[in-house]
Short mmCIF file of N, CA and C in Angstrom, two decimals:
data_model
loop_
_atom_site.label_atom_id
_atom_site.label_comp_id
_atom_site.label_asym_id
_atom_site.label_seq_id
_atom_site.Cartn_x
_atom_site.Cartn_y
_atom_site.Cartn_z
N MET D 287 18.73 -52.24 -31.64
CA MET D 287 18.30 -51.11 -32.46
C MET D 287 18.02 -49.92 -31.56
N ASN D 288 18.42 -48.77 -32.04
CA ASN D 288 18.18 -47.54 -31.30
C ASN D 288 17.07 -46.76 -32.00
N PHE D 289 16.00 -46.54 -31.28
CA PHE D 289 14.83 -45.89 -31.87
C PHE D 289 14.55 -44.59 -31.13
N GLN D 290 14.70 -43.49 -31.83
CA GLN D 290 14.52 -42.19 -31.17
C GLN D 290 13.37 -41.42 -31.82
N VAL D 291 12.53 -40.87 -30.98
CA VAL D 291 11.37 -40.12 -31.47
C VAL D 291 11.44 -38.70 -30.95
N TYR D 292 11.28 -37.75 -31.86
CA TYR D 292 11.22 -36.34 -31.47
C TYR D 292 9.80 -35.84 -31.71
N ASN D 293 9.07 -35.66 -30.67
CA ASN D 293 7.69 -35.18 -30.80
C ASN D 293 7.69 -33.66 -30.84
N ARG D 294 7.45 -33.13 -32.06
CA ARG D 294 7.36 -31.67 -32.17
C ARG D 294 5.90 -31.26 -32.10
N ASP D 295 5.56 -30.15 -32.71
CA ASP D 295 4.19 -29.64 -32.59
C ASP D 295 3.18 -30.58 -33.24
N ILE D 296 2.15 -30.92 -32.49
CA ILE D 296 0.99 -31.62 -33.07
C ILE D 296 -0.23 -30.79 -32.74
N CYS D 297 -0.84 -30.25 -33.78
CA CYS D 297 -2.02 -29.41 -33.58
C CYS D 297 -3.07 -29.84 -34.61
N VAL D 298 -4.12 -30.49 -34.13
CA VAL D 298 -5.14 -31.05 -35.02
C VAL D 298 -6.38 -30.16 -34.98
N GLY D 299 -6.99 -29.96 -36.12
CA GLY D 299 -8.21 -29.15 -36.18
C GLY D 299 -9.42 -29.95 -35.78
N ASP D 300 -9.98 -30.69 -36.71
CA ASP D 300 -11.20 -31.46 -36.44
C ASP D 300 -10.96 -32.95 -36.61
N ILE D 301 -11.54 -33.74 -35.70
CA ILE D 301 -11.58 -35.20 -35.84
C ILE D 301 -13.04 -35.59 -35.88
N ARG D 302 -13.49 -36.13 -37.00
CA ARG D 302 -14.89 -36.57 -37.10
C ARG D 302 -14.92 -38.06 -37.31
N VAL D 303 -15.58 -38.78 -36.40
CA VAL D 303 -15.63 -40.24 -36.47
C VAL D 303 -17.08 -40.68 -36.38
N ILE D 304 -17.48 -41.60 -37.26
CA ILE D 304 -18.83 -42.13 -37.18
C ILE D 304 -18.92 -43.10 -36.01
N GLY D 305 -18.04 -44.11 -36.00
CA GLY D 305 -18.16 -45.11 -34.95
C GLY D 305 -16.83 -45.66 -34.49
N VAL D 306 -16.74 -45.92 -33.20
CA VAL D 306 -15.61 -46.63 -32.62
C VAL D 306 -16.22 -47.88 -32.01
N SER D 307 -15.95 -49.05 -32.60
CA SER D 307 -16.68 -50.22 -32.11
C SER D 307 -15.82 -51.47 -32.06
N SER D 308 -16.37 -52.50 -31.44
CA SER D 308 -15.71 -53.81 -31.33
C SER D 308 -14.27 -53.70 -30.82
N SER D 309 -14.15 -53.27 -29.58
CA SER D 309 -12.84 -53.15 -28.92
C SER D 309 -11.87 -52.29 -29.71
N SER D 310 -12.38 -51.22 -30.30
CA SER D 310 -11.49 -50.28 -30.98
C SER D 310 -11.05 -49.20 -29.99
N LEU D 311 -10.04 -48.47 -30.41
CA LEU D 311 -9.48 -47.46 -29.51
C LEU D 311 -9.26 -46.17 -30.28
N LEU D 312 -9.80 -45.08 -29.77
CA LEU D 312 -9.48 -43.76 -30.29
C LEU D 312 -8.80 -43.01 -29.17
N MET D 313 -7.56 -42.66 -29.40
CA MET D 313 -6.78 -42.10 -28.31
C MET D 313 -6.05 -40.84 -28.74
N VAL D 314 -6.15 -39.82 -27.89
CA VAL D 314 -5.34 -38.63 -28.07
C VAL D 314 -4.40 -38.61 -26.88
N GLY D 315 -3.21 -39.09 -27.09
CA GLY D 315 -2.26 -39.20 -25.99
C GLY D 315 -1.19 -40.22 -26.32
N ASP D 316 -0.36 -40.49 -25.37
CA ASP D 316 0.74 -41.43 -25.57
C ASP D 316 0.47 -42.73 -24.83
N ALA D 317 1.05 -43.81 -25.36
CA ALA D 317 0.95 -45.11 -24.69
C ALA D 317 2.25 -45.85 -24.88
N GLU D 318 2.52 -46.69 -23.95
CA GLU D 318 3.76 -47.46 -24.04
C GLU D 318 3.58 -48.65 -24.97
N THR D 319 2.57 -49.47 -24.69
CA THR D 319 2.27 -50.61 -25.57
C THR D 319 0.79 -50.62 -25.92
N ILE D 320 0.52 -51.00 -27.15
CA ILE D 320 -0.86 -51.19 -27.58
C ILE D 320 -0.95 -52.52 -28.30
N GLN D 321 -1.79 -53.40 -27.81
CA GLN D 321 -2.01 -54.69 -28.47
C GLN D 321 -3.45 -54.76 -28.94
N LEU D 322 -3.63 -55.04 -30.22
CA LEU D 322 -4.98 -55.16 -30.75
C LEU D 322 -5.14 -56.53 -31.37
N ALA D 323 -6.23 -57.18 -31.04
CA ALA D 323 -6.49 -58.51 -31.59
C ALA D 323 -7.95 -58.62 -32.00
N ALA D 324 -8.17 -59.25 -33.13
CA ALA D 324 -9.55 -59.44 -33.57
C ALA D 324 -9.69 -60.74 -34.33
N THR D 325 -10.71 -61.48 -34.03
CA THR D 325 -11.05 -62.64 -34.85
C THR D 325 -12.44 -62.39 -35.41
N PHE D 326 -12.61 -62.78 -36.65
CA PHE D 326 -13.88 -62.54 -37.32
C PHE D 326 -14.16 -63.76 -38.17
N ASP D 327 -15.22 -64.47 -37.87
CA ASP D 327 -15.46 -65.74 -38.52
C ASP D 327 -16.77 -65.72 -39.31
N THR D 328 -16.66 -65.93 -40.61
CA THR D 328 -17.85 -66.13 -41.44
C THR D 328 -17.57 -67.27 -42.40
N PRO D 329 -17.46 -68.50 -41.88
CA PRO D 329 -17.14 -69.61 -42.76
C PRO D 329 -18.36 -70.03 -43.57
N ALA D 330 -18.13 -70.90 -44.53
CA ALA D 330 -19.22 -71.37 -45.37
C ALA D 330 -20.31 -72.03 -44.53
N GLU D 331 -19.89 -72.73 -43.47
CA GLU D 331 -20.87 -73.42 -42.63
C GLU D 331 -21.78 -72.45 -41.90
N SER D 332 -21.37 -71.20 -41.85
CA SER D 332 -22.20 -70.25 -41.12
C SER D 332 -23.40 -69.79 -41.94
N LEU D 333 -23.41 -70.17 -43.22
CA LEU D 333 -24.60 -69.88 -44.03
C LEU D 333 -25.49 -71.11 -44.00
N ILE D 334 -26.54 -71.04 -43.24
CA ILE D 334 -27.40 -72.20 -43.03
C ILE D 334 -28.68 -72.01 -43.83
N VAL D 335 -28.90 -72.92 -44.78
CA VAL D 335 -30.15 -72.87 -45.53
C VAL D 335 -30.93 -74.12 -45.17
N GLY D 336 -32.13 -73.96 -44.71
CA GLY D 336 -32.91 -75.13 -44.37
C GLY D 336 -33.89 -74.81 -43.28
N PRO D 337 -34.50 -75.87 -42.76
CA PRO D 337 -35.48 -75.65 -41.71
C PRO D 337 -34.87 -74.90 -40.53
N PHE D 338 -35.68 -74.07 -39.96
CA PHE D 338 -35.15 -73.19 -38.93
C PHE D 338 -34.78 -73.95 -37.66
N VAL D 339 -33.51 -73.84 -37.28
CA VAL D 339 -33.02 -74.48 -36.05
C VAL D 339 -32.38 -73.40 -35.18
N PRO D 340 -32.80 -73.30 -33.94
CA PRO D 340 -32.16 -72.31 -33.07
C PRO D 340 -30.71 -72.66 -32.77
N LEU D 341 -29.92 -71.68 -32.43
CA LEU D 341 -28.53 -71.93 -32.05
C LEU D 341 -28.51 -72.69 -30.74
N SER D 342 -27.38 -73.30 -30.46
CA SER D 342 -27.28 -74.02 -29.19
C SER D 342 -27.51 -73.03 -28.04
N PRO D 343 -28.29 -73.46 -27.06
CA PRO D 343 -28.68 -72.51 -26.01
C PRO D 343 -27.53 -72.14 -25.10
N ASP D 344 -27.67 -71.00 -24.49
CA ASP D 344 -26.68 -70.52 -23.53
C ASP D 344 -26.87 -71.28 -22.23
N ILE D 345 -25.89 -72.13 -21.92
CA ILE D 345 -26.04 -72.97 -20.74
C ILE D 345 -25.32 -72.39 -19.53
N SER D 346 -24.48 -71.39 -19.77
CA SER D 346 -23.71 -70.84 -18.65
C SER D 346 -24.61 -70.01 -17.72
N MET K 6 9.16 -44.62 -20.93
CA MET K 6 8.91 -43.71 -22.06
C MET K 6 8.12 -42.49 -21.60
N ILE K 7 7.06 -42.72 -20.86
CA ILE K 7 6.25 -41.57 -20.45
C ILE K 7 6.37 -41.36 -18.94
N THR K 8 7.61 -41.49 -18.49
CA THR K 8 7.79 -41.38 -17.04
C THR K 8 7.99 -39.94 -16.61
N MET K 9 8.95 -39.27 -17.20
CA MET K 9 9.27 -37.93 -16.68
C MET K 9 8.53 -36.82 -17.40
N LEU K 10 8.84 -36.64 -18.67
CA LEU K 10 8.23 -35.52 -19.38
C LEU K 10 7.06 -36.01 -20.22
N GLN K 11 5.94 -36.12 -19.58
CA GLN K 11 4.76 -36.58 -20.30
C GLN K 11 4.19 -35.46 -21.14
N ARG K 12 3.50 -35.89 -22.17
CA ARG K 12 2.78 -34.90 -22.95
C ARG K 12 1.39 -34.69 -22.38
N ILE K 13 0.90 -33.52 -22.55
CA ILE K 13 -0.44 -33.17 -22.07
C ILE K 13 -1.38 -33.13 -23.26
N THR K 14 -2.55 -33.71 -23.09
CA THR K 14 -3.56 -33.68 -24.15
C THR K 14 -4.48 -32.50 -23.91
N CYS K 15 -4.65 -31.70 -24.94
CA CYS K 15 -5.52 -30.53 -24.80
C CYS K 15 -6.58 -30.57 -25.91
N VAL K 16 -7.80 -30.87 -25.52
CA VAL K 16 -8.91 -30.93 -26.48
C VAL K 16 -9.90 -29.83 -26.11
N ASP K 17 -10.11 -28.90 -27.04
CA ASP K 17 -11.01 -27.78 -26.74
C ASP K 17 -12.45 -28.23 -26.62
N HIS K 18 -12.87 -29.09 -27.55
CA HIS K 18 -14.28 -29.46 -27.59
C HIS K 18 -14.41 -30.90 -28.06
N ILE K 19 -15.22 -31.69 -27.35
CA ILE K 19 -15.47 -33.07 -27.79
C ILE K 19 -16.95 -33.36 -27.63
N LYS K 20 -17.51 -34.05 -28.63
CA LYS K 20 -18.92 -34.41 -28.58
C LYS K 20 -19.05 -35.88 -28.97
N ILE K 21 -19.60 -36.69 -28.05
CA ILE K 21 -19.85 -38.10 -28.34
C ILE K 21 -21.34 -38.34 -28.14
N ASP K 22 -22.00 -38.82 -29.18
CA ASP K 22 -23.46 -38.99 -29.08
C ASP K 22 -23.83 -40.18 -28.21
N SER K 23 -23.13 -41.30 -28.36
CA SER K 23 -23.48 -42.44 -27.51
C SER K 23 -22.26 -43.28 -27.19
N VAL K 24 -22.23 -43.76 -25.95
CA VAL K 24 -21.18 -44.68 -25.48
C VAL K 24 -21.91 -45.88 -24.93
N SER K 25 -21.81 -47.00 -25.64
CA SER K 25 -22.67 -48.13 -25.25
C SER K 25 -21.92 -49.45 -25.19
N PHE K 26 -22.56 -50.44 -24.63
CA PHE K 26 -22.05 -51.82 -24.53
C PHE K 26 -20.63 -51.87 -23.96
N SER K 27 -20.51 -51.46 -22.72
CA SER K 27 -19.24 -51.52 -21.98
C SER K 27 -18.12 -50.70 -22.61
N SER K 28 -18.47 -49.66 -23.31
CA SER K 28 -17.44 -48.76 -23.83
C SER K 28 -17.08 -47.72 -22.79
N ILE K 29 -15.94 -47.11 -22.98
CA ILE K 29 -15.44 -46.16 -21.99
C ILE K 29 -15.03 -44.87 -22.68
N PHE K 30 -15.40 -43.77 -22.06
CA PHE K 30 -14.87 -42.47 -22.47
C PHE K 30 -14.01 -41.99 -21.32
N GLN K 31 -12.73 -42.03 -21.52
CA GLN K 31 -11.80 -41.73 -20.44
C GLN K 31 -11.12 -40.39 -20.68
N ILE K 32 -11.28 -39.49 -19.70
CA ILE K 32 -10.56 -38.22 -19.75
C ILE K 32 -9.52 -38.26 -18.63
N GLY K 33 -8.27 -38.17 -19.01
CA GLY K 33 -7.20 -38.26 -18.02
C GLY K 33 -6.35 -39.49 -18.26
N ASP K 34 -5.25 -39.57 -17.61
CA ASP K 34 -4.31 -40.67 -17.83
C ASP K 34 -4.83 -41.98 -17.24
N SER K 35 -4.33 -43.06 -17.76
CA SER K 35 -4.64 -44.38 -17.22
C SER K 35 -3.37 -45.21 -17.23
N GLU K 36 -3.44 -46.32 -16.55
CA GLU K 36 -2.26 -47.17 -16.42
C GLU K 36 -2.38 -48.39 -17.33
N GLN K 37 -3.52 -49.03 -17.26
CA GLN K 37 -3.71 -50.26 -18.02
C GLN K 37 -5.15 -50.33 -18.53
N ILE K 38 -5.29 -50.72 -19.77
CA ILE K 38 -6.62 -50.89 -20.35
C ILE K 38 -6.69 -52.27 -20.98
N GLN K 39 -7.72 -53.00 -20.64
CA GLN K 39 -7.90 -54.32 -21.23
C GLN K 39 -9.38 -54.45 -21.60
N ALA K 40 -9.64 -54.62 -22.86
CA ALA K 40 -11.03 -54.68 -23.31
C ALA K 40 -11.26 -55.93 -24.15
N VAL K 41 -12.36 -56.59 -23.89
CA VAL K 41 -12.73 -57.78 -24.65
C VAL K 41 -14.18 -57.64 -25.09
N SER K 42 -14.43 -57.93 -26.36
CA SER K 42 -15.81 -57.93 -26.82
C SER K 42 -16.07 -59.19 -27.62
N ARG K 43 -17.17 -59.85 -27.29
CA ARG K 43 -17.55 -61.06 -28.02
C ARG K 43 -18.94 -60.84 -28.60
N ALA K 44 -19.12 -61.28 -29.84
CA ALA K 44 -20.44 -61.07 -30.44
C ALA K 44 -20.80 -62.21 -31.37
N LEU K 45 -22.03 -62.65 -31.24
CA LEU K 45 -22.62 -63.60 -32.19
C LEU K 45 -23.57 -62.77 -33.05
N ALA K 46 -23.20 -62.59 -34.29
CA ALA K 46 -24.03 -61.77 -35.17
C ALA K 46 -24.87 -62.69 -36.05
N VAL K 47 -26.13 -62.79 -35.71
CA VAL K 47 -27.02 -63.72 -36.42
C VAL K 47 -28.00 -62.95 -37.28
N GLN K 48 -28.00 -63.30 -38.55
CA GLN K 48 -28.98 -62.70 -39.46
C GLN K 48 -29.92 -63.80 -39.90
N ARG K 49 -31.23 -63.55 -39.81
CA ARG K 49 -32.20 -64.58 -40.21
C ARG K 49 -33.19 -64.01 -41.20
N GLU K 50 -33.50 -64.85 -42.16
CA GLU K 50 -34.51 -64.43 -43.13
C GLU K 50 -35.87 -64.33 -42.44
N ALA K 51 -36.11 -65.31 -41.56
CA ALA K 51 -37.34 -65.25 -40.77
C ALA K 51 -37.02 -64.52 -39.47
N GLU K 52 -37.93 -63.70 -39.06
CA GLU K 52 -37.66 -62.90 -37.86
C GLU K 52 -38.01 -63.69 -36.61
N ILE K 53 -37.21 -64.71 -36.34
CA ILE K 53 -37.44 -65.53 -35.15
C ILE K 53 -36.15 -65.53 -34.32
N PHE K 54 -36.27 -65.13 -33.09
CA PHE K 54 -35.12 -65.16 -32.19
C PHE K 54 -35.59 -65.62 -30.81
N PHE K 55 -34.76 -66.42 -30.17
CA PHE K 55 -35.08 -66.92 -28.83
C PHE K 55 -34.18 -66.25 -27.79
N ASP K 56 -34.70 -66.11 -26.61
CA ASP K 56 -33.92 -65.36 -25.62
C ASP K 56 -32.76 -66.14 -25.03
N ASN K 57 -32.79 -67.47 -25.11
CA ASN K 57 -31.69 -68.23 -24.51
C ASN K 57 -30.71 -68.75 -25.55
N GLU K 58 -30.78 -68.20 -26.74
CA GLU K 58 -29.94 -68.69 -27.82
C GLU K 58 -28.49 -68.23 -27.69
N GLY K 59 -27.60 -68.99 -28.30
CA GLY K 59 -26.23 -68.57 -28.45
C GLY K 59 -25.35 -69.00 -27.30
N ASN K 60 -24.39 -69.82 -27.60
CA ASN K 60 -23.45 -70.30 -26.60
C ASN K 60 -22.04 -70.10 -27.15
N PHE K 61 -21.30 -69.21 -26.54
CA PHE K 61 -19.96 -68.89 -27.03
C PHE K 61 -19.06 -70.11 -27.06
N ASP K 62 -19.26 -71.02 -26.10
CA ASP K 62 -18.39 -72.20 -26.02
C ASP K 62 -18.53 -73.11 -27.24
N ALA K 63 -19.62 -72.98 -27.96
CA ALA K 63 -19.86 -73.85 -29.10
C ALA K 63 -19.04 -73.43 -30.33
N PHE K 64 -18.40 -72.30 -30.28
CA PHE K 64 -17.64 -71.81 -31.44
C PHE K 64 -16.19 -71.55 -31.05
N THR K 65 -15.30 -72.04 -31.88
CA THR K 65 -13.87 -71.95 -31.54
C THR K 65 -13.34 -70.53 -31.61
N VAL K 66 -13.99 -69.68 -32.44
CA VAL K 66 -13.49 -68.29 -32.53
C VAL K 66 -13.41 -67.61 -31.18
N PHE K 67 -14.25 -68.02 -30.27
CA PHE K 67 -14.28 -67.34 -28.98
C PHE K 67 -13.27 -67.90 -27.98
N SER K 68 -12.66 -69.02 -28.33
CA SER K 68 -11.73 -69.61 -27.38
C SER K 68 -10.31 -69.74 -27.93
N GLU K 69 -10.16 -69.71 -29.25
CA GLU K 69 -8.82 -69.92 -29.80
C GLU K 69 -7.88 -68.80 -29.36
N ALA K 70 -6.64 -69.18 -29.15
CA ALA K 70 -5.66 -68.21 -28.68
C ALA K 70 -5.21 -67.33 -29.83
N ILE K 71 -4.99 -66.08 -29.52
CA ILE K 71 -4.44 -65.16 -30.51
C ILE K 71 -2.99 -64.89 -30.10
N PRO K 72 -2.05 -65.46 -30.83
CA PRO K 72 -0.65 -65.34 -30.40
C PRO K 72 -0.13 -63.92 -30.57
N PHE K 73 0.66 -63.52 -29.62
CA PHE K 73 1.28 -62.20 -29.65
C PHE K 73 2.77 -62.31 -29.44
N GLN K 74 3.47 -61.44 -30.10
CA GLN K 74 4.90 -61.36 -29.83
C GLN K 74 5.08 -60.48 -28.60
N ALA K 75 5.84 -60.96 -27.66
CA ALA K 75 6.03 -60.19 -26.44
C ALA K 75 6.66 -58.84 -26.76
N ALA K 76 6.21 -57.81 -26.03
CA ALA K 76 6.66 -56.46 -26.33
C ALA K 76 8.16 -56.28 -26.11
N ASP K 77 8.69 -57.05 -25.16
CA ASP K 77 10.12 -56.89 -24.86
C ASP K 77 10.96 -57.96 -25.56
N ASP K 78 10.37 -58.57 -26.57
CA ASP K 78 11.04 -59.64 -27.30
C ASP K 78 12.21 -59.09 -28.11
N GLU K 79 12.01 -57.94 -28.71
CA GLU K 79 13.04 -57.37 -29.56
C GLU K 79 13.94 -56.46 -28.75
N ASN K 80 15.18 -56.43 -29.17
CA ASN K 80 16.15 -55.64 -28.44
C ASN K 80 16.19 -54.23 -29.03
N VAL K 81 15.29 -53.39 -28.55
CA VAL K 81 15.19 -52.03 -29.07
C VAL K 81 15.33 -51.04 -27.92
N THR K 82 16.27 -50.14 -28.06
CA THR K 82 16.34 -49.05 -27.07
C THR K 82 15.52 -47.90 -27.62
N PHE K 83 14.56 -47.48 -26.82
CA PHE K 83 13.54 -46.56 -27.27
C PHE K 83 13.61 -45.29 -26.45
N SER K 84 13.68 -44.17 -27.13
CA SER K 84 13.68 -42.92 -26.36
C SER K 84 12.85 -41.86 -27.09
N THR K 85 12.08 -41.12 -26.32
CA THR K 85 11.27 -40.05 -26.91
C THR K 85 11.69 -38.72 -26.32
N HIS K 86 11.63 -37.70 -27.18
CA HIS K 86 11.94 -36.35 -26.73
C HIS K 86 10.74 -35.49 -27.07
N ASN K 87 10.02 -35.08 -26.05
CA ASN K 87 8.81 -34.30 -26.28
C ASN K 87 9.17 -32.82 -26.33
N LEU K 88 9.51 -32.39 -27.55
CA LEU K 88 9.93 -31.00 -27.71
C LEU K 88 8.76 -30.05 -27.48
N ASN K 89 7.59 -30.46 -27.92
CA ASN K 89 6.38 -29.71 -27.59
C ASN K 89 5.51 -30.62 -26.72
N PRO K 90 5.38 -30.31 -25.46
CA PRO K 90 4.71 -31.25 -24.54
C PRO K 90 3.18 -31.17 -24.59
N VAL K 91 2.62 -30.56 -25.61
CA VAL K 91 1.16 -30.45 -25.69
C VAL K 91 0.65 -31.03 -27.00
N LEU K 92 -0.33 -31.96 -26.87
CA LEU K 92 -1.04 -32.50 -28.03
C LEU K 92 -2.34 -31.71 -28.14
N LYS K 93 -2.46 -30.91 -29.17
CA LYS K 93 -3.63 -30.04 -29.23
C LYS K 93 -4.62 -30.49 -30.29
N VAL K 94 -5.88 -30.61 -29.89
CA VAL K 94 -6.96 -30.92 -30.84
C VAL K 94 -8.08 -29.91 -30.60
N ARG K 95 -8.53 -29.28 -31.66
CA ARG K 95 -9.58 -28.26 -31.50
C ARG K 95 -10.93 -28.92 -31.25
N ASN K 96 -11.28 -29.91 -32.06
CA ASN K 96 -12.64 -30.46 -31.98
C ASN K 96 -12.67 -31.95 -32.33
N ILE K 97 -13.42 -32.72 -31.55
CA ILE K 97 -13.63 -34.15 -31.86
C ILE K 97 -15.12 -34.41 -31.86
N ASP K 98 -15.59 -35.06 -32.91
CA ASP K 98 -17.01 -35.37 -33.02
C ASP K 98 -17.16 -36.86 -33.32
N ILE K 99 -17.77 -37.59 -32.39
CA ILE K 99 -17.94 -39.04 -32.56
C ILE K 99 -19.42 -39.37 -32.43
N LEU K 100 -19.94 -40.10 -33.39
CA LEU K 100 -21.35 -40.49 -33.31
C LEU K 100 -21.55 -41.54 -32.22
N GLY K 101 -20.73 -42.58 -32.24
CA GLY K 101 -20.95 -43.63 -31.25
C GLY K 101 -19.72 -44.43 -30.93
N ALA K 102 -19.61 -44.85 -29.69
CA ALA K 102 -18.59 -45.79 -29.27
C ALA K 102 -19.34 -47.00 -28.73
N SER K 103 -18.97 -48.19 -29.20
CA SER K 103 -19.76 -49.36 -28.85
C SER K 103 -18.90 -50.61 -28.68
N SER K 104 -19.43 -51.58 -27.99
CA SER K 104 -18.81 -52.91 -27.85
C SER K 104 -17.37 -52.85 -27.33
N SER K 105 -17.24 -52.49 -26.07
CA SER K 105 -15.94 -52.49 -25.39
C SER K 105 -14.89 -51.62 -26.08
N SER K 106 -15.30 -50.55 -26.71
CA SER K 106 -14.31 -49.66 -27.30
C SER K 106 -13.99 -48.53 -26.32
N VAL K 107 -12.91 -47.84 -26.61
CA VAL K 107 -12.43 -46.83 -25.68
C VAL K 107 -12.12 -45.55 -26.44
N VAL K 108 -12.62 -44.45 -25.93
CA VAL K 108 -12.21 -43.12 -26.40
C VAL K 108 -11.41 -42.51 -25.27
N HIS K 109 -10.17 -42.23 -25.53
CA HIS K 109 -9.24 -41.90 -24.45
C HIS K 109 -8.55 -40.56 -24.72
N LEU K 110 -8.70 -39.63 -23.80
CA LEU K 110 -7.96 -38.37 -23.87
C LEU K 110 -6.96 -38.39 -22.73
N GLY K 111 -5.71 -38.54 -23.07
CA GLY K 111 -4.69 -38.63 -22.03
C GLY K 111 -3.77 -39.79 -22.30
N ASN K 112 -2.82 -39.96 -21.44
CA ASN K 112 -1.80 -40.99 -21.66
C ASN K 112 -2.16 -42.29 -20.96
N SER K 113 -1.55 -43.35 -21.44
CA SER K 113 -1.74 -44.65 -20.83
C SER K 113 -0.42 -45.42 -20.90
N ARG K 114 -0.42 -46.59 -20.33
CA ARG K 114 0.81 -47.37 -20.40
C ARG K 114 0.60 -48.61 -21.26
N ASN K 115 -0.15 -49.56 -20.76
CA ASN K 115 -0.35 -50.81 -21.52
C ASN K 115 -1.81 -50.95 -21.93
N ILE K 116 -2.01 -51.12 -23.21
CA ILE K 116 -3.37 -51.23 -23.73
C ILE K 116 -3.50 -52.54 -24.50
N ALA K 117 -4.53 -53.29 -24.22
CA ALA K 117 -4.81 -54.53 -24.95
C ALA K 117 -6.30 -54.57 -25.27
N MET K 118 -6.61 -54.62 -26.54
CA MET K 118 -8.00 -54.65 -26.97
C MET K 118 -8.24 -55.93 -27.77
N GLU K 119 -9.37 -56.56 -27.54
CA GLU K 119 -9.66 -57.82 -28.25
C GLU K 119 -11.12 -57.87 -28.66
N ALA K 120 -11.35 -58.29 -29.89
CA ALA K 120 -12.72 -58.43 -30.39
C ALA K 120 -12.86 -59.77 -31.10
N ARG K 121 -13.91 -60.48 -30.78
CA ARG K 121 -14.19 -61.76 -31.45
C ARG K 121 -15.63 -61.74 -31.94
N VAL K 122 -15.79 -61.95 -33.24
CA VAL K 122 -17.12 -61.88 -33.83
C VAL K 122 -17.38 -63.12 -34.67
N LYS K 123 -18.55 -63.70 -34.50
CA LYS K 123 -18.95 -64.85 -35.31
C LYS K 123 -20.23 -64.49 -36.06
N HIS K 124 -20.16 -64.57 -37.36
CA HIS K 124 -21.32 -64.25 -38.18
C HIS K 124 -22.04 -65.52 -38.60
N ILE K 125 -23.34 -65.52 -38.45
CA ILE K 125 -24.14 -66.67 -38.87
C ILE K 125 -25.33 -66.13 -39.65
N ARG K 126 -25.58 -66.72 -40.81
CA ARG K 126 -26.78 -66.33 -41.57
C ARG K 126 -27.66 -67.55 -41.75
N GLN K 127 -28.91 -67.41 -41.44
CA GLN K 127 -29.85 -68.52 -41.60
C GLN K 127 -30.94 -68.10 -42.57
N LEU K 128 -31.05 -68.91 -43.64
CA LEU K 128 -32.05 -68.61 -44.66
C LEU K 128 -33.12 -69.69 -44.66
N LEU K 129 -34.28 -69.29 -45.09
CA LEU K 129 -35.39 -70.24 -45.18
C LEU K 129 -35.12 -71.23 -46.30
N PRO K 130 -35.66 -72.46 -46.18
CA PRO K 130 -35.49 -73.42 -47.28
C PRO K 130 -36.18 -72.89 -48.52
N ARG K 131 -35.58 -73.16 -49.67
CA ARG K 131 -36.18 -72.67 -50.91
C ARG K 131 -36.08 -73.74 -51.98
N ASN K 132 -36.99 -73.65 -52.94
CA ASN K 132 -37.02 -74.62 -54.04
C ASN K 132 -35.96 -74.24 -55.06
N ASN K 133 -35.02 -75.17 -55.23
CA ASN K 133 -33.97 -74.91 -56.19
C ASN K 133 -34.21 -75.62 -57.51
N ASN K 134 -35.50 -75.92 -57.76
CA ASN K 134 -35.85 -76.63 -58.99
C ASN K 134 -35.64 -75.76 -60.23
N SER K 135 -35.61 -74.48 -60.04
CA SER K 135 -35.48 -73.59 -61.18
C SER K 135 -34.09 -73.67 -61.82
N GLY K 136 -33.22 -74.43 -61.18
CA GLY K 136 -31.88 -74.58 -61.73
C GLY K 136 -30.91 -73.53 -61.23
N VAL K 137 -31.42 -72.60 -60.48
CA VAL K 137 -30.53 -71.57 -59.92
C VAL K 137 -29.92 -72.11 -58.64
N GLU K 138 -28.63 -72.37 -58.71
CA GLU K 138 -27.95 -72.96 -57.56
C GLU K 138 -27.37 -71.84 -56.68
N GLY K 139 -27.41 -72.08 -55.42
CA GLY K 139 -26.77 -71.17 -54.48
C GLY K 139 -27.54 -69.87 -54.31
N ILE K 140 -27.02 -69.05 -53.46
CA ILE K 140 -27.64 -67.75 -53.19
C ILE K 140 -26.62 -66.66 -53.46
#
């Protein structure tokens, strides 16, 4: 496949952003490759109802 | 792609209120960016937290592989023609950049960003005798 891009005038007025978070990227410029990956886990087991038990301690 | 005729980023004014938790505000070109953020988001009905809590190894979300298709996997000939070599932005206003995020003015080559979040909610035991099941 032949993919050709012609970048003409880009002139932006205002960019207003509340937050850029969790390995997000806000970029004004060019890049060759951008890889974004995210895992987000909220399974049923993550809702724990019962006597208070601390999470497994950080052993590292 | 961005070897010979690179575009120039021109930002007249930028305001960022906070850059926190290993975030980066980069002005100028870069070659490679790799960012990883891991978070255990625990919400508790009772306000009890211990300082040694939380072990990433105990949850698979933090270790499972995220498969990617290699960038050069597809047979694509790619060419860009920068007829106007200036990217112009008058004003940027950002409240906050957090958790390994990047605000970048300028060009880069290879960027890889990764975020892994595990949500846990812990509620106090409650009497379900009223017949109301679940929360």
